[in-house]
Amino acid sequence: MSELKFSDLVEPVVLDQKTALRVTVLGGGSFGTAMANTAARNGCDTKIWIRDPSVAEEINATHVNKRYLADYTLEASLRAESDLEKAVRDRDIILVAIPSHSFRDVLKQIKPFISAQAVISLTKGIEAKSFSFMSDIIRAELPEVPYGVLSGPNLAKEIMAGMPAGTVIASDSELVRYAVQQALHSALFRVFGSDDVHGVELGGALKNIYAVAMGMAAAYKVGENTKSMILTRALAEMSRFAVKLGANPLTFLGLSGVGDLFATCNSPLSRNYQVGFALGSGKTLDQATKELGQTAEGINTIVQVNTRAQELDVYMPITTALYEVIFEGAPPLNIAVSLMKNGHRSDVEFVLPHNEV
């Protein structure tokens, strides 16, 4: 497999360009569709891979993704494609917006068609059982491709509505970061850069846990004081866990950390918040997920992170309490109780020389 050339990604996006940057988004969910639409609006030659041929045909005919973003008209230049080879071959950037449980399988399917494309994960989750991040899966399945992850406070409907937003592209490659910024950056959507791939990825995955907690809290009509405590102690848990895995704790002060945490935990548009609210309203997990009709990555993440935190001996009381409530029948009050334990801890992680227990 040849190395990604600078001209492959950069020359098409200079001001006097004659050939548009070629972008494909794998996955027709709400966020994948929003990013594909953003790239198309920026003048990129953009395709979105939809598994179901009839849905792809409908999107091309109506310029609407009726299942996920029924209220928004897509760019006329955006083309839906159900043939995976046609969607992937001879492209510049592949943005993968596939749920974590199918992420590896889709990468295996596209491997024969990959030459010098950069592969970027848009998925905020952790693979079940293996505890692999999406960047780990890219490296395992496509070991020679340049890669990165995109994460931030990016509620798809707000992006489609043209509300100003920002995101973070994390990659070890400055070229990849620059290319993704050229493809997606606009007056209303700012794309920041980072080289802390796992830190950005962890922020996007872990915040889903606390969105479930915040949804449950909202169902119980908790006050603003309590919400603030959940948010700040969630940030402490996230950074403790991330540092144990080698990430930079300062990454969590940015858009992919506290920014995404705040947006996801405070918006009824968040799928994980919605599942948490349903659980807090007395519904079962099965009822909550069926009513949502979309993947809520936070549920799987709670399972994975709770197990891993115990293995690494990382103190994560909110995550543990959520697991006990959802999967072991503990009363929801346990989540509130978990916040009040061990009151002699430092307010801000890594500030005091000895973080008291």
Short mmCIF file of N, CA, C and O in Angstrom, two decimals, residues 121-200:
data_model
loop_
_atom_site.label_atom_id
_atom_site.label_comp_id
_atom_site.label_asym_id
_atom_site.label_seq_id
_atom_site.Cartn_x
_atom_site.Cartn_y
_atom_site.Cartn_z
N SER A 121 -12.30 8.19 11.91
CA SER A 121 -13.44 7.71 12.68
C SER A 121 -14.30 8.87 13.18
O SER A 121 -13.79 9.84 13.74
N LEU A 122 -15.61 8.75 12.98
CA LEU A 122 -16.57 9.68 13.57
C LEU A 122 -17.34 9.01 14.71
O LEU A 122 -18.23 9.62 15.29
N THR A 123 -16.99 7.78 15.01
CA THR A 123 -17.75 6.97 15.97
C THR A 123 -17.27 7.22 17.39
O THR A 123 -16.08 7.09 17.68
N LYS A 124 -18.20 7.53 18.28
CA LYS A 124 -17.88 7.79 19.68
C LYS A 124 -18.27 6.57 20.50
O LYS A 124 -19.37 6.50 21.03
N GLY A 125 -17.38 5.63 20.57
CA GLY A 125 -17.70 4.42 21.31
C GLY A 125 -16.48 3.54 21.51
O GLY A 125 -15.37 3.88 21.08
N ILE A 126 -16.71 2.41 22.15
CA ILE A 126 -15.66 1.43 22.44
C ILE A 126 -16.18 0.07 22.01
O ILE A 126 -17.32 -0.29 22.31
N GLU A 127 -15.36 -0.70 21.32
CA GLU A 127 -15.80 -2.02 20.87
C GLU A 127 -16.00 -2.96 22.05
O GLU A 127 -15.16 -3.05 22.94
N ALA A 128 -17.14 -3.62 22.05
CA ALA A 128 -17.46 -4.55 23.13
C ALA A 128 -16.44 -5.69 23.19
O ALA A 128 -15.89 -6.11 22.17
N LYS A 129 -16.19 -6.16 24.38
CA LYS A 129 -15.30 -7.28 24.69
C LYS A 129 -13.83 -6.96 24.52
O LYS A 129 -13.03 -7.21 25.42
N SER A 130 -13.44 -6.41 23.37
CA SER A 130 -12.01 -6.15 23.14
C SER A 130 -11.55 -4.86 23.80
O SER A 130 -10.34 -4.65 23.97
N PHE A 131 -12.47 -3.99 24.16
CA PHE A 131 -12.18 -2.65 24.68
C PHE A 131 -11.24 -1.90 23.73
O PHE A 131 -10.32 -1.21 24.14
N SER A 132 -11.50 -2.05 22.44
CA SER A 132 -10.71 -1.33 21.44
C SER A 132 -11.38 -0.02 21.09
O SER A 132 -12.61 0.04 20.92
N PHE A 133 -10.57 1.03 20.96
CA PHE A 133 -11.09 2.28 20.44
C PHE A 133 -11.12 2.18 18.92
O PHE A 133 -10.48 1.32 18.32
N MET A 134 -11.84 3.10 18.29
CA MET A 134 -11.97 3.02 16.84
C MET A 134 -10.62 3.21 16.15
O MET A 134 -10.35 2.59 15.12
N SER A 135 -9.75 4.04 16.71
CA SER A 135 -8.42 4.20 16.12
C SER A 135 -7.62 2.91 16.22
O SER A 135 -6.82 2.58 15.33
N ASP A 136 -7.80 2.16 17.31
CA ASP A 136 -7.13 0.86 17.45
C ASP A 136 -7.60 -0.10 16.35
O ASP A 136 -6.80 -0.86 15.79
N ILE A 137 -8.90 -0.05 16.07
CA ILE A 137 -9.46 -0.94 15.05
C ILE A 137 -8.94 -0.56 13.67
O ILE A 137 -8.62 -1.43 12.85
N ILE A 138 -8.85 0.74 13.40
CA ILE A 138 -8.29 1.18 12.11
C ILE A 138 -6.86 0.68 11.95
O ILE A 138 -6.49 0.14 10.91
N ARG A 139 -6.06 0.84 13.00
CA ARG A 139 -4.66 0.40 12.92
C ARG A 139 -4.56 -1.11 12.74
O ARG A 139 -3.66 -1.60 12.05
N ALA A 140 -5.48 -1.84 13.36
CA ALA A 140 -5.44 -3.31 13.27
C ALA A 140 -5.89 -3.80 11.89
O ALA A 140 -5.28 -4.72 11.32
N GLU A 141 -6.94 -3.22 11.37
CA GLU A 141 -7.52 -3.72 10.12
C GLU A 141 -6.93 -3.07 8.88
O GLU A 141 -6.88 -3.67 7.82
N LEU A 142 -6.47 -1.81 9.01
CA LEU A 142 -5.88 -1.08 7.88
C LEU A 142 -4.55 -0.48 8.34
O LEU A 142 -4.42 0.74 8.48
N PRO A 143 -3.57 -1.32 8.60
CA PRO A 143 -2.35 -0.87 9.31
C PRO A 143 -1.51 0.17 8.58
O PRO A 143 -0.71 0.85 9.23
N GLU A 144 -1.69 0.34 7.28
CA GLU A 144 -0.83 1.27 6.56
C GLU A 144 -1.51 2.61 6.24
O GLU A 144 -0.87 3.50 5.69
N VAL A 145 -2.77 2.75 6.57
CA VAL A 145 -3.46 3.99 6.16
C VAL A 145 -3.19 5.11 7.16
O VAL A 145 -3.03 4.88 8.36
N PRO A 146 -3.14 6.35 6.67
CA PRO A 146 -3.14 7.49 7.59
C PRO A 146 -4.53 7.58 8.20
O PRO A 146 -5.53 7.33 7.53
N TYR A 147 -4.61 7.91 9.49
CA TYR A 147 -5.90 7.84 10.15
C TYR A 147 -6.04 8.98 11.16
O TYR A 147 -5.09 9.69 11.50
N GLY A 148 -7.26 9.13 11.66
CA GLY A 148 -7.54 10.11 12.69
C GLY A 148 -8.91 9.88 13.28
O GLY A 148 -9.63 8.95 12.87
N VAL A 149 -9.27 10.70 14.24
CA VAL A 149 -10.60 10.63 14.84
C VAL A 149 -11.17 12.04 14.91
O VAL A 149 -10.44 13.01 15.12
N LEU A 150 -12.47 12.15 14.72
CA LEU A 150 -13.17 13.44 14.79
C LEU A 150 -14.16 13.38 15.93
O LEU A 150 -14.96 12.45 16.02
N SER A 151 -14.11 14.37 16.82
CA SER A 151 -15.00 14.34 17.98
C SER A 151 -15.20 15.75 18.51
O SER A 151 -14.33 16.60 18.42
N GLY A 152 -16.38 15.98 19.08
CA GLY A 152 -16.68 17.28 19.65
C GLY A 152 -18.16 17.40 19.98
O GLY A 152 -18.93 16.45 19.79
N PRO A 153 -18.58 18.56 20.45
CA PRO A 153 -20.00 18.79 20.76
C PRO A 153 -20.78 19.04 19.48
O PRO A 153 -21.04 20.18 19.10
N ASN A 154 -21.14 17.96 18.81
CA ASN A 154 -21.68 18.05 17.45
C ASN A 154 -23.05 17.38 17.33
O ASN A 154 -23.17 16.29 16.76
N LEU A 155 -24.06 18.02 17.84
CA LEU A 155 -25.42 17.53 17.68
C LEU A 155 -25.84 17.77 16.24
O LEU A 155 -25.85 18.90 15.75
N ALA A 156 -26.18 16.69 15.55
CA ALA A 156 -26.37 16.74 14.10
C ALA A 156 -27.45 17.74 13.66
O ALA A 156 -27.27 18.46 12.67
N LYS A 157 -28.55 17.78 14.38
CA LYS A 157 -29.65 18.66 13.96
C LYS A 157 -29.26 20.13 14.05
O LYS A 157 -29.69 20.94 13.24
N GLU A 158 -28.44 20.48 15.03
CA GLU A 158 -28.00 21.86 15.15
C GLU A 158 -27.05 22.21 14.00
O GLU A 158 -27.10 23.32 13.46
N ILE A 159 -26.20 21.28 13.63
CA ILE A 159 -25.29 21.52 12.51
C ILE A 159 -26.09 21.69 11.22
O ILE A 159 -25.84 22.60 10.42
N MET A 160 -27.08 20.85 11.02
CA MET A 160 -27.92 20.95 9.83
C MET A 160 -28.70 22.26 9.80
O MET A 160 -28.99 22.81 8.73
N ALA A 161 -29.03 22.77 10.97
CA ALA A 161 -29.78 24.02 11.06
C ALA A 161 -28.88 25.24 10.88
O ALA A 161 -29.37 26.38 10.86
N GLY A 162 -27.58 25.01 10.74
CA GLY A 162 -26.66 26.12 10.52
C GLY A 162 -26.24 26.87 11.76
O GLY A 162 -25.77 28.01 11.67
N MET A 163 -26.40 26.24 12.92
CA MET A 163 -25.95 26.88 14.16
C MET A 163 -24.43 26.72 14.29
O MET A 163 -23.90 25.64 14.01
N PRO A 164 -23.72 27.76 14.70
CA PRO A 164 -22.25 27.67 14.82
C PRO A 164 -21.83 26.54 15.75
O PRO A 164 -22.43 26.34 16.81
N ALA A 165 -20.81 25.80 15.34
CA ALA A 165 -20.33 24.66 16.13
C ALA A 165 -18.85 24.44 15.82
O ALA A 165 -18.31 24.97 14.86
N GLY A 166 -18.22 23.63 16.67
CA GLY A 166 -16.82 23.29 16.46
C GLY A 166 -16.58 21.83 16.75
O GLY A 166 -17.36 21.19 17.46
N THR A 167 -15.51 21.30 16.21
CA THR A 167 -15.14 19.92 16.44
C THR A 167 -13.62 19.82 16.47
O THR A 167 -12.92 20.80 16.26
N VAL A 168 -13.10 18.61 16.75
CA VAL A 168 -11.65 18.40 16.83
C VAL A 168 -11.27 17.22 15.95
O VAL A 168 -11.86 16.14 16.06
N ILE A 169 -10.29 17.42 15.09
CA ILE A 169 -9.70 16.32 14.34
C ILE A 169 -8.37 15.98 15.00
O ILE A 169 -7.48 16.84 15.11
N ALA A 170 -8.24 14.76 15.47
CA ALA A 170 -7.02 14.31 16.14
C ALA A 170 -6.32 13.28 15.26
O ALA A 170 -6.93 12.31 14.81
N SER A 171 -5.04 13.52 15.03
CA SER A 171 -4.24 12.60 14.24
C SER A 171 -2.77 12.86 14.51
O SER A 171 -2.39 13.99 14.82
N ASP A 172 -1.97 11.82 14.38
CA ASP A 172 -0.53 12.00 14.48
C ASP A 172 0.02 12.71 13.24
O ASP A 172 1.13 13.24 13.26
N SER A 173 -0.77 12.72 12.17
CA SER A 173 -0.34 13.30 10.90
C SER A 173 -0.87 14.72 10.73
O SER A 173 -2.09 14.94 10.71
N GLU A 174 0.04 15.67 10.59
CA GLU A 174 -0.38 17.04 10.33
C GLU A 174 -1.12 17.14 9.00
O GLU A 174 -2.07 17.91 8.85
N LEU A 175 -0.72 16.34 8.03
CA LEU A 175 -1.37 16.32 6.73
C LEU A 175 -2.82 15.90 6.83
O LEU A 175 -3.71 16.50 6.21
N VAL A 176 -3.08 14.86 7.60
CA VAL A 176 -4.45 14.40 7.78
C VAL A 176 -5.28 15.47 8.47
O VAL A 176 -6.43 15.75 8.06
N ARG A 177 -4.73 16.07 9.51
CA ARG A 177 -5.47 17.12 10.20
C ARG A 177 -5.83 18.26 9.24
O ARG A 177 -6.96 18.75 9.22
N TYR A 178 -4.85 18.66 8.44
CA TYR A 178 -5.08 19.76 7.51
C TYR A 178 -6.13 19.40 6.47
O TYR A 178 -7.02 20.20 6.13
N ALA A 179 -6.07 18.19 5.94
CA ALA A 179 -7.01 17.76 4.91
C ALA A 179 -8.44 17.75 5.44
O ALA A 179 -9.37 18.20 4.76
N VAL A 180 -8.63 17.21 6.65
CA VAL A 180 -9.97 17.16 7.22
C VAL A 180 -10.48 18.57 7.51
O VAL A 180 -11.66 18.88 7.30
N GLN A 181 -9.59 19.43 7.97
CA GLN A 181 -9.99 20.82 8.19
C GLN A 181 -10.43 21.46 6.89
O GLN A 181 -11.43 22.19 6.84
N GLN A 182 -9.72 21.19 5.80
CA GLN A 182 -10.10 21.76 4.50
C GLN A 182 -11.44 21.22 4.03
O GLN A 182 -12.24 21.93 3.42
N ALA A 183 -11.72 19.96 4.32
CA ALA A 183 -12.96 19.34 3.87
C ALA A 183 -14.18 19.83 4.65
O ALA A 183 -15.27 19.98 4.08
N LEU A 184 -14.01 20.07 5.95
CA LEU A 184 -15.18 20.31 6.80
C LEU A 184 -15.27 21.72 7.38
O LEU A 184 -16.35 22.15 7.78
N HIS A 185 -14.15 22.43 7.46
CA HIS A 185 -14.17 23.75 8.09
C HIS A 185 -14.98 24.74 7.25
O HIS A 185 -14.87 24.79 6.03
N SER A 186 -15.82 25.52 7.93
CA SER A 186 -16.60 26.54 7.24
C SER A 186 -16.85 27.69 8.19
O SER A 186 -16.41 27.68 9.34
N ALA A 187 -17.56 28.69 7.72
CA ALA A 187 -17.86 29.85 8.55
C ALA A 187 -18.68 29.47 9.78
O ALA A 187 -18.62 30.16 10.80
N LEU A 188 -19.44 28.39 9.69
CA LEU A 188 -20.31 27.99 10.79
C LEU A 188 -19.87 26.70 11.47
O LEU A 188 -20.50 26.27 12.43
N PHE A 189 -18.79 26.10 10.98
CA PHE A 189 -18.32 24.84 11.57
C PHE A 189 -16.80 24.88 11.62
O PHE A 189 -16.13 24.71 10.61
N ARG A 190 -16.26 25.13 12.81
CA ARG A 190 -14.82 25.28 12.96
C ARG A 190 -14.19 23.94 13.35
O ARG A 190 -14.69 23.24 14.25
N VAL A 191 -13.11 23.59 12.69
CA VAL A 191 -12.43 22.31 12.93
C VAL A 191 -11.06 22.59 13.54
O VAL A 191 -10.16 23.09 12.88
N PHE A 192 -10.90 22.25 14.82
CA PHE A 192 -9.64 22.42 15.53
C PHE A 192 -8.79 21.16 15.39
O PHE A 192 -9.30 20.08 15.09
N GLY A 193 -7.49 21.28 15.65
CA GLY A 193 -6.59 20.14 15.52
C GLY A 193 -6.02 19.68 16.86
O GLY A 193 -5.93 20.45 17.81
N SER A 194 -5.65 18.41 16.92
CA SER A 194 -5.02 17.82 18.10
C SER A 194 -4.19 16.63 17.66
O SER A 194 -4.50 15.99 16.65
N ASP A 195 -3.14 16.32 18.43
CA ASP A 195 -2.38 15.09 18.16
C ASP A 195 -2.60 14.04 19.25
O ASP A 195 -1.97 12.99 19.24
N ASP A 196 -3.53 14.32 20.19
CA ASP A 196 -3.84 13.37 21.26
C ASP A 196 -5.03 12.51 20.83
O ASP A 196 -6.17 12.75 21.22
N VAL A 197 -4.74 11.52 20.00
CA VAL A 197 -5.80 10.71 19.41
C VAL A 197 -6.65 10.02 20.47
O VAL A 197 -7.88 10.11 20.47
N HIS A 198 -6.00 9.34 21.41
CA HIS A 198 -6.77 8.61 22.42
C HIS A 198 -7.49 9.56 23.38
O HIS A 198 -8.59 9.26 23.85
N GLY A 199 -6.90 10.71 23.66
CA GLY A 199 -7.57 11.66 24.54
C GLY A 199 -8.86 12.17 23.92
O GLY A 199 -9.92 12.21 24.56
N VAL A 200 -8.79 12.57 22.65
CA VAL A 200 -9.99 13.05 21.95
C VAL A 200 -11.02 11.93 21.83
O VAL A 200 -12.21 12.13 22.02
#
